[in-house]
Short mmCIF file of C-alpha atoms and ligand atoms in Angstrom, two decimals:
data_model
loop_
_atom_site.label_atom_id
_atom_site.label_comp_id
_atom_site.label_asym_id
_atom_site.label_seq_id
_atom_site.Cartn_x
_atom_site.Cartn_y
_atom_site.Cartn_z
CA MET A 1 23.76 -23.69 -20.20
CA LYS A 2 23.43 -27.18 -18.59
CA LEU A 3 19.72 -28.15 -17.12
CA HIS A 4 19.91 -28.01 -13.85
CA LEU A 5 22.17 -24.74 -14.00
CA LEU A 6 19.04 -22.68 -15.50
CA VAL A 7 17.13 -24.87 -12.56
CA LYS A 8 18.90 -22.81 -9.99
CA VAL A 9 19.03 -19.97 -11.70
CA LEU A 10 15.57 -19.46 -12.56
CA PHE A 11 14.23 -20.73 -9.10
CA GLY A 12 17.49 -21.11 -7.42
CA PRO A 13 19.11 -23.81 -5.39
CA VAL A 14 17.28 -27.03 -5.86
CA PRO A 15 17.83 -30.43 -5.74
CA VAL A 16 19.50 -32.22 -9.36
CA TYR A 17 15.98 -35.02 -9.13
CA PHE A 18 13.88 -31.63 -8.54
CA SER A 19 15.24 -30.64 -12.12
CA ALA A 20 14.31 -32.42 -14.88
CA LEU A 21 10.34 -32.09 -13.52
CA ALA A 22 10.57 -28.65 -12.61
CA ILE A 23 12.18 -27.65 -16.64
CA LEU A 24 9.21 -30.44 -17.92
CA ILE A 25 6.79 -28.05 -16.46
CA LEU A 26 8.85 -24.80 -17.52
CA LEU A 27 9.02 -26.09 -21.68
CA THR A 28 5.38 -26.48 -20.91
CA ASN A 29 4.71 -23.62 -19.67
CA ALA A 30 6.87 -21.29 -21.36
CA GLN A 31 4.61 -18.05 -22.22
CA TYR A 32 2.90 -18.97 -18.16
CA PHE A 33 5.96 -18.02 -16.80
CA GLY A 34 7.04 -15.54 -19.18
CA LEU A 35 9.26 -17.19 -21.37
CA GLY A 36 7.88 -17.11 -24.69
CA GLY A 37 8.15 -14.56 -26.74
CA VAL A 38 8.65 -10.92 -24.83
CA GLY A 39 12.23 -11.92 -25.08
CA VAL A 40 12.77 -10.21 -21.69
CA PRO A 41 14.26 -12.50 -19.05
CA ARG A 42 12.64 -13.70 -16.24
CA ALA A 43 13.72 -11.87 -13.11
CA THR A 44 16.19 -14.13 -11.95
CA LYS A 45 16.29 -15.02 -8.11
CA LEU A 46 19.50 -15.66 -7.66
CA ALA A 47 21.54 -16.29 -4.68
CA SER A 48 20.78 -13.51 -2.32
CA SER A 49 24.10 -11.20 -2.07
CA THR A 50 23.72 -10.44 -6.44
CA PRO A 51 23.13 -7.73 -7.39
CA VAL A 52 19.17 -7.17 -8.50
CA VAL A 53 18.23 -4.83 -11.76
CA SER A 54 14.35 -3.28 -11.46
CA VAL A 55 11.84 -5.92 -13.52
CA MET A 56 10.68 -1.72 -14.54
CA LYS A 57 13.26 -1.48 -17.67
CA TYR A 58 11.21 -4.03 -18.79
CA CYS A 59 7.47 -3.70 -18.33
CA ASP A 60 5.20 -1.94 -16.28
CA ILE A 61 4.41 -3.41 -13.10
CA PHE A 62 1.65 -1.73 -12.26
CA ARG A 63 -0.37 -3.62 -15.71
CA GLY A 64 -1.30 -7.52 -15.84
CA GLU A 65 -3.96 -9.81 -14.31
CA TRP A 66 -3.77 -11.55 -11.28
CA VAL A 67 -2.42 -15.60 -12.15
CA PRO A 68 -2.58 -18.90 -9.61
CA ASP A 69 -0.47 -19.22 -7.44
CA ALA A 70 1.39 -23.22 -5.81
CA GLU A 71 3.86 -21.42 -3.55
CA ALA A 72 2.03 -20.83 -0.01
CA PRO A 73 1.60 -17.74 1.05
CA TYR A 74 5.23 -16.04 2.54
CA TYR A 75 3.99 -16.31 6.17
CA THR A 76 0.40 -16.30 8.07
CA HIS A 77 -0.78 -15.84 11.41
CA LYS A 78 1.74 -18.19 13.28
CA THR A 79 4.99 -17.19 12.03
CA CYS A 80 4.32 -13.61 11.94
CA GLY A 81 3.34 -11.77 15.50
CA MET A 82 3.06 -8.16 13.53
CA ILE A 83 0.00 -7.95 11.71
CA GLN A 84 -2.99 -5.61 13.52
CA GLU A 85 -6.41 -7.09 14.77
CA HIS A 86 -8.53 -6.27 11.75
CA GLN A 87 -6.13 -7.49 9.35
CA ASN A 88 -5.60 -11.39 10.75
CA CYS A 89 -8.44 -12.98 9.06
CA LEU A 90 -6.40 -16.55 9.72
CA LYS A 91 -6.92 -15.59 12.94
CA TYR A 92 -10.06 -15.01 12.55
CA GLY A 93 -11.17 -18.35 11.12
CA ARG A 94 -11.95 -17.14 6.89
CA PRO A 95 -12.66 -20.13 5.84
CA ASP A 96 -11.78 -20.03 2.04
CA LEU A 97 -7.59 -19.52 1.88
CA GLY A 98 -8.37 -19.63 -2.47
CA PHE A 99 -7.02 -15.64 -1.66
CA LEU A 100 -4.24 -16.88 -1.37
CA LYS A 101 -3.10 -18.73 -4.60
CA TRP A 102 -2.88 -16.11 -6.82
CA ARG A 103 0.29 -13.76 -7.54
CA TRP A 104 0.58 -10.09 -9.32
CA ARG A 105 1.51 -11.03 -12.50
CA PRO A 106 2.57 -7.63 -15.25
CA SER A 107 2.42 -8.21 -18.37
CA GLY A 108 5.63 -8.50 -20.31
CA CYS A 109 7.97 -10.05 -17.27
CA GLU A 110 7.36 -11.84 -14.31
CA LEU A 111 7.45 -9.89 -10.44
CA PRO A 112 9.82 -11.39 -8.84
CA ARG A 113 8.69 -12.85 -5.47
CA PHE A 114 9.64 -10.89 -2.38
CA ASP A 115 13.55 -11.65 -1.18
CA PRO A 116 13.62 -10.88 2.71
CA VAL A 117 17.72 -11.20 2.95
CA GLN A 118 17.75 -9.22 -0.79
CA PHE A 119 15.46 -6.79 0.41
CA LEU A 120 17.05 -6.57 3.68
CA GLN A 121 20.66 -6.62 2.40
CA PHE A 122 19.46 -3.68 -0.33
CA VAL A 123 18.45 -1.41 3.07
CA ARG A 124 21.15 -1.67 5.03
CA HIS A 125 21.65 1.23 7.01
CA LYS A 126 18.70 3.08 4.59
CA SER A 127 15.27 4.46 6.16
CA LEU A 128 11.75 4.18 5.08
CA ALA A 129 9.03 5.63 5.90
CA PHE A 130 5.45 5.28 5.71
CA VAL A 131 2.99 8.15 5.71
CA GLY A 132 -1.08 8.59 5.61
CA ASP A 133 -3.33 6.41 7.55
CA SER A 134 -4.78 3.13 8.12
CA LEU A 135 -3.74 1.44 4.99
CA ALA A 136 0.14 2.74 4.74
CA ARG A 137 -0.45 0.95 7.95
CA ASN A 138 -1.18 -2.28 6.35
CA HIS A 139 1.16 -2.19 4.41
CA MET A 140 3.58 -1.55 6.25
CA GLN A 141 2.48 -4.98 8.62
CA SER A 142 2.39 -6.36 5.50
CA LEU A 143 6.45 -5.55 5.23
CA LEU A 144 7.70 -6.37 7.82
CA CYS A 145 5.38 -9.94 7.50
CA LEU A 146 7.16 -9.94 5.16
CA LEU A 147 10.27 -9.13 6.52
CA SER A 148 9.84 -11.21 9.74
CA GLN A 149 10.41 -14.84 7.80
CA VAL A 150 14.41 -14.07 8.42
CA ALA A 151 14.55 -10.48 11.09
CA TYR A 152 12.19 -9.02 13.67
CA PRO A 153 12.82 -5.21 14.16
CA LYS A 154 13.18 -3.36 17.51
CA ASP A 155 10.48 -1.26 18.33
CA ILE A 156 12.04 2.16 18.86
CA SER A 157 8.75 4.15 18.99
CA ALA A 158 8.60 7.47 21.29
CA ASN A 159 5.21 6.24 22.05
CA PRO A 160 4.27 2.95 22.34
CA THR A 161 0.61 4.70 22.13
CA ASP A 162 0.36 6.29 19.57
CA GLN A 163 0.10 5.78 15.51
CA ASN A 164 3.63 7.16 14.79
CA LYS A 165 5.92 3.97 15.03
CA VAL A 166 9.73 3.59 14.51
CA TYR A 167 10.43 0.10 13.79
CA HIS A 168 14.39 -0.82 14.25
CA TYR A 169 16.63 -3.78 12.15
CA ARG A 170 19.98 -3.97 14.08
CA ALA A 171 21.10 -6.82 12.23
CA TYR A 172 21.48 -3.92 9.27
CA ASN A 173 20.47 -1.11 10.67
CA PHE A 174 17.81 -0.33 9.18
CA THR A 175 15.02 1.13 9.73
CA ILE A 176 11.12 2.29 9.35
CA ASN A 177 9.03 4.49 10.49
CA MET A 178 5.29 5.37 10.42
CA PHE A 179 4.19 8.91 10.62
CA TRP A 180 0.39 9.03 10.83
CA SER A 181 -1.52 11.39 8.60
CA PRO A 182 -4.55 10.04 7.25
CA PHE A 183 -5.23 14.28 5.27
CA LEU A 184 -1.35 14.79 4.99
CA VAL A 185 -2.02 18.90 5.94
CA ARG A 186 -2.78 19.69 9.53
CA ALA A 187 -6.10 19.00 10.74
CA ARG A 188 -8.08 18.58 13.59
CA GLU A 189 -10.44 16.03 15.51
CA PRO A 190 -13.86 16.96 15.66
CA ASP A 191 -14.11 19.10 18.67
CA HIS A 192 -16.59 17.07 20.82
CA ASP A 193 -17.04 20.43 23.01
CA ASP A 194 -18.77 22.02 20.40
CA PRO A 195 -22.21 21.64 21.90
CA ALA A 196 -23.67 21.09 18.34
CA HIS A 197 -21.86 17.93 18.16
CA THR A 198 -21.37 17.74 13.83
CA GLY A 199 -18.40 15.69 14.20
CA HIS A 200 -16.81 17.78 11.72
CA TYR A 201 -12.79 17.67 10.81
CA SER A 202 -10.81 20.80 10.64
CA LEU A 203 -8.68 20.46 7.97
CA TYR A 204 -6.43 23.27 6.69
CA LEU A 205 -5.51 23.02 3.40
CA ASP A 206 -3.27 25.09 3.07
CA GLU A 207 -0.90 24.27 5.84
CA PRO A 208 0.69 20.60 5.34
CA ASP A 209 1.47 18.75 7.96
CA ASP A 210 5.17 19.62 9.56
CA LYS A 211 4.83 16.05 11.37
CA TRP A 212 6.05 14.29 8.48
CA VAL A 213 7.12 16.81 5.59
CA SER A 214 9.32 18.52 7.61
CA GLN A 215 11.23 15.33 8.20
CA VAL A 216 11.27 14.37 4.23
CA PRO A 217 15.08 14.49 3.57
CA ARG A 218 16.63 12.66 6.44
CA PHE A 219 14.77 9.94 4.84
CA ASP A 220 16.50 7.79 1.52
CA TYR A 221 12.39 6.55 1.23
CA VAL A 222 8.70 7.53 1.92
CA LEU A 223 6.30 6.24 0.52
CA VAL A 224 2.43 8.72 0.91
CA SER A 225 -0.85 8.04 0.75
CA ALA A 226 -4.63 8.63 1.67
CA ALA A 227 -7.21 8.37 0.62
CA ASN A 228 -10.74 7.16 2.83
CA TRP A 229 -10.64 9.85 4.98
CA PHE A 230 -11.80 12.79 2.67
CA SER A 231 -14.79 10.96 3.56
CA ARG A 232 -15.29 12.08 6.19
CA PRO A 233 -17.12 15.30 7.18
CA SER A 234 -14.98 17.89 7.71
CA LEU A 235 -14.56 22.13 7.40
CA PHE A 236 -12.96 23.45 5.20
CA TYR A 237 -9.47 26.43 6.88
CA GLU A 238 -7.38 27.81 4.48
CA LYS A 239 -5.40 31.02 5.72
CA ARG A 240 -7.08 30.22 7.97
CA ARG A 241 -10.43 31.23 7.70
CA LEU A 242 -12.72 28.42 6.63
CA ILE A 243 -13.89 28.84 3.80
CA GLY A 244 -15.97 25.54 2.60
CA CYS A 245 -16.66 22.09 4.09
CA SER A 246 -17.87 18.38 2.69
CA PHE A 247 -21.03 17.00 4.30
CA CYS A 248 -22.70 19.56 5.58
CA SER A 249 -25.44 22.12 5.98
CA ARG A 250 -25.75 25.49 5.78
CA GLN A 251 -24.94 26.22 9.98
CA TYR A 252 -21.89 26.89 8.41
CA GLY A 253 -22.40 30.16 6.07
CA VAL A 254 -19.67 29.05 3.85
CA PRO A 255 -20.68 26.15 0.88
CA ASP A 256 -20.24 22.23 0.75
CA LEU A 257 -17.32 22.33 -1.07
CA THR A 258 -16.76 18.67 -1.81
CA LEU A 259 -15.01 15.74 -0.71
CA TYR A 260 -13.42 15.99 -3.70
CA TYR A 261 -12.45 19.60 -3.28
CA SER A 262 -9.97 19.04 0.21
CA GLN A 263 -8.25 15.62 -1.47
CA ARG A 264 -6.95 16.96 -4.64
CA LYS A 265 -6.15 20.14 -2.05
CA ALA A 266 -4.52 18.04 0.49
CA TRP A 267 -1.80 16.57 -2.00
CA ARG A 268 -1.06 19.76 -4.02
CA VAL A 269 -0.59 21.05 -0.74
CA SER A 270 1.85 18.84 0.04
CA LEU A 271 3.92 17.61 -3.09
CA GLN A 272 4.15 21.04 -3.24
CA ALA A 273 5.54 21.52 0.26
CA ILE A 274 8.37 18.43 -0.70
CA ASN A 275 9.14 20.69 -4.02
CA ALA A 276 9.85 23.29 -1.14
CA LEU A 277 11.79 21.92 1.24
CA GLU A 278 15.31 23.91 1.79
CA ALA A 279 17.56 20.68 2.85
CA LYS A 280 18.54 18.75 0.50
CA VAL A 281 16.51 15.93 -0.25
CA LYS A 282 18.94 12.30 0.40
CA GLY A 283 16.28 9.90 -1.26
CA ARG A 284 13.11 9.24 -2.74
CA VAL A 285 9.44 9.88 -2.30
CA MET A 286 6.85 7.90 -3.82
CA VAL A 287 3.09 8.40 -4.34
CA ARG A 288 1.32 5.23 -3.82
CA MET A 289 -2.01 5.72 -5.55
CA LEU A 290 -5.96 4.83 -3.62
CA SER A 291 -6.74 0.96 -2.48
CA PRO A 292 -10.03 1.15 -3.96
CA MET A 293 -12.75 2.06 -1.42
CA SER A 294 -15.95 0.43 -4.23
CA HIS A 295 -15.39 -3.42 -2.87
CA PHE A 296 -18.71 -3.31 -1.03
CA GLU A 297 -21.29 -5.36 -2.79
CA ASN A 298 -25.23 -4.93 -2.22
CA GLY A 299 -25.42 -2.01 -0.03
CA THR A 300 -22.83 0.99 1.29
CA TRP A 301 -20.69 0.09 4.03
CA ASP A 302 -22.97 1.70 6.65
CA GLN A 303 -26.47 0.01 4.79
CA GLY A 304 -24.99 -3.92 4.77
CA GLY A 305 -22.71 -4.04 2.04
CA ASN A 306 -20.27 -6.91 1.81
CA CYS A 307 -17.23 -8.08 0.63
CA LYS A 308 -17.71 -11.80 0.33
CA ARG A 309 -15.52 -13.01 -3.11
CA THR A 310 -13.33 -15.47 -2.99
CA GLU A 311 -11.54 -15.01 -6.42
CA PRO A 312 -9.43 -12.31 -8.14
CA VAL A 313 -11.69 -11.12 -11.23
CA ARG A 314 -9.59 -9.90 -14.55
CA SER A 315 -8.65 -6.49 -15.63
CA ASN A 316 -11.47 -6.53 -18.05
CA GLN A 317 -14.24 -7.03 -15.62
CA THR A 318 -12.72 -3.96 -13.24
CA VAL A 319 -14.54 -0.30 -14.13
CA MET A 320 -12.84 2.08 -11.67
CA GLU A 321 -16.10 4.62 -11.87
CA GLY A 322 -17.87 6.55 -8.82
CA ARG A 323 -15.15 8.15 -6.11
CA ASP A 324 -12.38 5.68 -6.80
CA LEU A 325 -11.95 7.38 -10.68
CA HIS A 326 -12.02 10.97 -9.12
CA PHE A 327 -9.97 10.41 -6.10
CA TYR A 328 -7.75 8.67 -8.91
CA THR A 329 -7.73 10.90 -11.86
CA ALA A 330 -7.01 14.38 -9.53
CA GLN A 331 -4.47 12.16 -7.55
CA MET A 332 -2.52 11.55 -10.58
CA GLU A 333 -2.89 15.31 -12.01
CA GLU A 334 -1.01 16.56 -8.91
CA TYR A 335 1.17 13.79 -9.08
CA ARG A 336 2.23 14.31 -12.60
CA ALA A 337 2.22 18.36 -11.83
CA ALA A 338 4.74 18.00 -8.83
CA GLU A 339 6.71 15.53 -10.72
CA LYS A 340 7.64 18.29 -13.88
CA ALA A 341 8.14 20.53 -11.41
CA ALA A 342 10.36 17.61 -9.05
CA ARG A 343 12.58 17.49 -12.27
CA ALA A 344 13.16 20.38 -13.09
CA LYS A 345 14.60 20.75 -9.17
CA GLY A 346 16.73 17.09 -9.31
CA LEU A 347 14.70 15.25 -6.90
CA ARG A 348 13.12 11.90 -7.92
CA LEU A 349 9.86 11.39 -6.97
CA MET A 350 8.12 7.93 -8.34
CA LEU A 351 4.65 6.75 -8.71
CA MET A 352 3.12 3.82 -7.11
CA ASP A 353 0.10 3.15 -9.15
CA ALA A 354 -1.36 -0.09 -7.10
CA THR A 355 -4.50 0.80 -7.57
CA ALA A 356 -5.47 -1.35 -10.84
CA ALA A 357 -3.64 -4.50 -9.31
CA MET A 358 -6.48 -4.18 -6.33
CA LEU A 359 -9.72 -3.05 -8.00
CA MET A 360 -8.74 -6.73 -9.80
CA ARG A 361 -8.78 -8.27 -5.89
CA PRO A 362 -12.39 -7.53 -3.76
CA ASP A 363 -11.55 -11.13 -2.39
CA GLY A 364 -8.77 -9.58 -0.71
CA HIS A 365 -10.43 -8.27 2.52
CA PRO A 366 -10.42 -8.93 5.88
CA SER A 367 -14.89 -8.68 5.20
CA ARG A 368 -16.01 -9.98 9.01
CA TYR A 369 -13.08 -11.96 9.65
CA GLY A 370 -11.60 -8.42 11.08
CA HIS A 371 -12.96 -9.61 14.84
CA TRP A 372 -14.64 -11.90 16.36
CA PRO A 373 -18.36 -12.80 15.36
CA ASN A 374 -20.41 -11.31 18.18
CA GLU A 375 -17.62 -8.60 18.43
CA LYS A 376 -18.90 -4.87 17.75
CA VAL A 377 -16.29 -2.64 15.12
CA GLN A 378 -17.14 0.11 13.09
CA LEU A 379 -15.79 -1.49 10.35
CA TYR A 380 -18.47 -4.44 10.52
CA ASN A 381 -17.99 -5.89 7.05
CA ASP A 382 -13.87 -4.65 6.48
CA CYS A 383 -14.09 -3.84 2.88
CA ILE A 384 -10.77 -0.97 2.50
CA HIS A 385 -8.27 -2.76 4.10
CA TRP A 386 -6.26 -6.14 3.70
CA CYS A 387 -6.34 -9.42 5.09
CA LEU A 388 -2.43 -10.14 6.39
CA PRO A 389 -1.28 -12.57 4.33
CA GLY A 390 -3.57 -11.52 1.56
CA PRO A 391 -2.76 -9.89 -2.13
CA ILE A 392 -1.36 -6.62 -0.12
CA ASP A 393 1.36 -8.10 -0.32
CA ILE A 394 2.10 -7.30 -3.62
CA TRP A 395 2.74 -4.19 -2.81
CA ASN A 396 5.78 -4.83 -1.07
CA ASP A 397 7.36 -6.77 -4.18
CA LEU A 398 6.52 -3.48 -6.14
CA LEU A 399 7.92 -1.33 -3.69
CA PHE A 400 11.48 -3.13 -3.91
CA GLN A 401 11.55 -2.79 -8.05
CA MET A 402 11.19 1.14 -7.18
CA MET A 403 14.26 0.54 -5.29
CA LEU A 404 15.85 -0.91 -6.88
CA VAL A 405 15.76 1.31 -10.42
C1 NAG B 1 22.75 3.57 10.06
O1 NAG B 1 22.15 3.90 9.16
C2 NAG B 1 22.45 5.23 9.04
C3 NAG B 1 22.08 6.03 7.97
O2 NAG B 1 20.37 5.70 8.15
C4 NAG B 1 23.58 6.18 9.40
O3 NAG B 1 23.36 7.47 9.50
C5 NAG B 1 24.25 5.22 10.68
O4 NAG B 1 25.99 5.27 10.66
C6 NAG B 1 24.65 4.11 10.21
N1 NAG B 1 25.03 2.95 11.81
C7 NAG B 1 26.52 2.91 11.65
C8 NAG B 1 25.82 2.20 13.50
O5 NAG B 1 26.47 2.27 10.47
C1 NAG B 2 -26.63 -8.87 -2.57
O1 NAG B 2 -27.81 -10.40 -2.06
C2 NAG B 2 -29.00 -11.01 -2.17
C3 NAG B 2 -29.73 -10.37 -1.50
O2 NAG B 2 -29.81 -10.79 -0.46
C4 NAG B 2 -28.27 -12.39 -2.95
O3 NAG B 2 -28.63 -13.35 -3.43
C5 NAG B 2 -26.45 -11.99 -3.17
O4 NAG B 2 -25.68 -13.11 -3.38
C6 NAG B 2 -26.10 -10.89 -2.75
N1 NAG B 2 -24.72 -10.61 -3.80
C7 NAG B 2 -23.79 -9.81 -3.30
C8 NAG B 2 -22.64 -9.97 -3.93
O5 NAG B 2 -23.62 -10.70 -1.61
C1 NAG B 3 -11.78 -10.81 -20.14
O1 NAG B 3 -10.29 -11.78 -20.82
C2 NAG B 3 -10.36 -12.99 -21.02
C3 NAG B 3 -8.79 -14.31 -21.06
O2 NAG B 3 -8.67 -12.61 -21.91
C4 NAG B 3 -11.41 -13.96 -21.69
O3 NAG B 3 -11.93 -15.45 -22.40
C5 NAG B 3 -13.14 -13.07 -21.06
O4 NAG B 3 -13.52 -13.38 -22.67
C6 NAG B 3 -13.03 -11.40 -21.79
N1 NAG B 3 -14.69 -10.86 -20.64
C7 NAG B 3 -14.34 -9.15 -21.31
C8 NAG B 3 -16.33 -9.50 -20.41
O5 NAG B 3 -14.42 -8.84 -22.48
#
């Protein structure tokens, strides 16, 4: 193969006079580009209309390292108008931009860079639903921004002020839905009339939230996630009877079963409900493992903790522990049990195991750059959500590979 042709295949069309330089870089960094040793072709960025094969056939895209990346981010706050204020770190003056200069490199292959044209062509006449909380929305907005290089959707949400959203890409007849369901199961806000003002949510742990579960059969892809809201004080109901609570005192006359009880139960009940759907599920249900909650340093979120790092850490410098580990383990066990049952039924459940990659990115959060310095907000130093642009953009690189399988 002629050299410039090889470059073309590997990098897309580039002027010929850059080819020699590119080849030189390529040859001297063969290992870095994943061409050495493993015998797996680097995923090629072909013309956008070419059908593509998922690299998941070759490697585990969820294990790897973050490596330096010279390319500019896919978008900025100036090019994408769909970034949630609290995650708009560039707008609010985050001074260090080094956190944008990394890409996720799975061990054993290259993760193809997100190609919005290719993605939109692939999802033509299809639909994708995000289910969960503000992290699901964070993920969705990353996708909207990645696609904003090519197209903007029309917001056709029934109620524009609602957390539930519907976006339609007319030229591609592609629909994205956001179902707000932070506990996955049916839940009620704290009762403000409650004279005790205890601020407990009411969770109906054996009642799947039908608002989204009943809609699953309509979608080609449904991405379900939930974690953080189980950390809120809650009352647990089963068969409509109060059976326990979390962060509670004896006043309720039921035991404190801890947040772990509700998190596991909610996943079990939701996944079982999907498996029990009578309507034929045409698409795929994907479960996203939790985004780490442990990136606060020097204190908890309400005790002055912050995340001030400016670089990722390596995989061997991370340990999953505490609440992250408890949640991860339970979520994985529930996923595995449900996946087995789904397979027996011919239903497709898939795992998006993004936790390990994100554990390495304590530098990717808004910290105090999600608002103006003098603004009073609940989570002043936000080490939970992710800056846009930022490392969460790779969730869409991962998602696309999962869709291609
Ligand atoms: C748009 O896509 C939906 C499926 O998401 C399909 O039912 C419908 O027929 C499509 N509309 C057009 C005009 O092709
Ligand atoms: C934690 O606080 C100490 C003392 O204020 C400070 O020296 C240190 O840099 C802080 N560490 C981080 C990660 O913010
Ligand atoms: C982690 O891995 C890197 C690169 O493989 C190595 O240089 C470093 O010593 C390792 N660190 C620890 C704490 O094992």
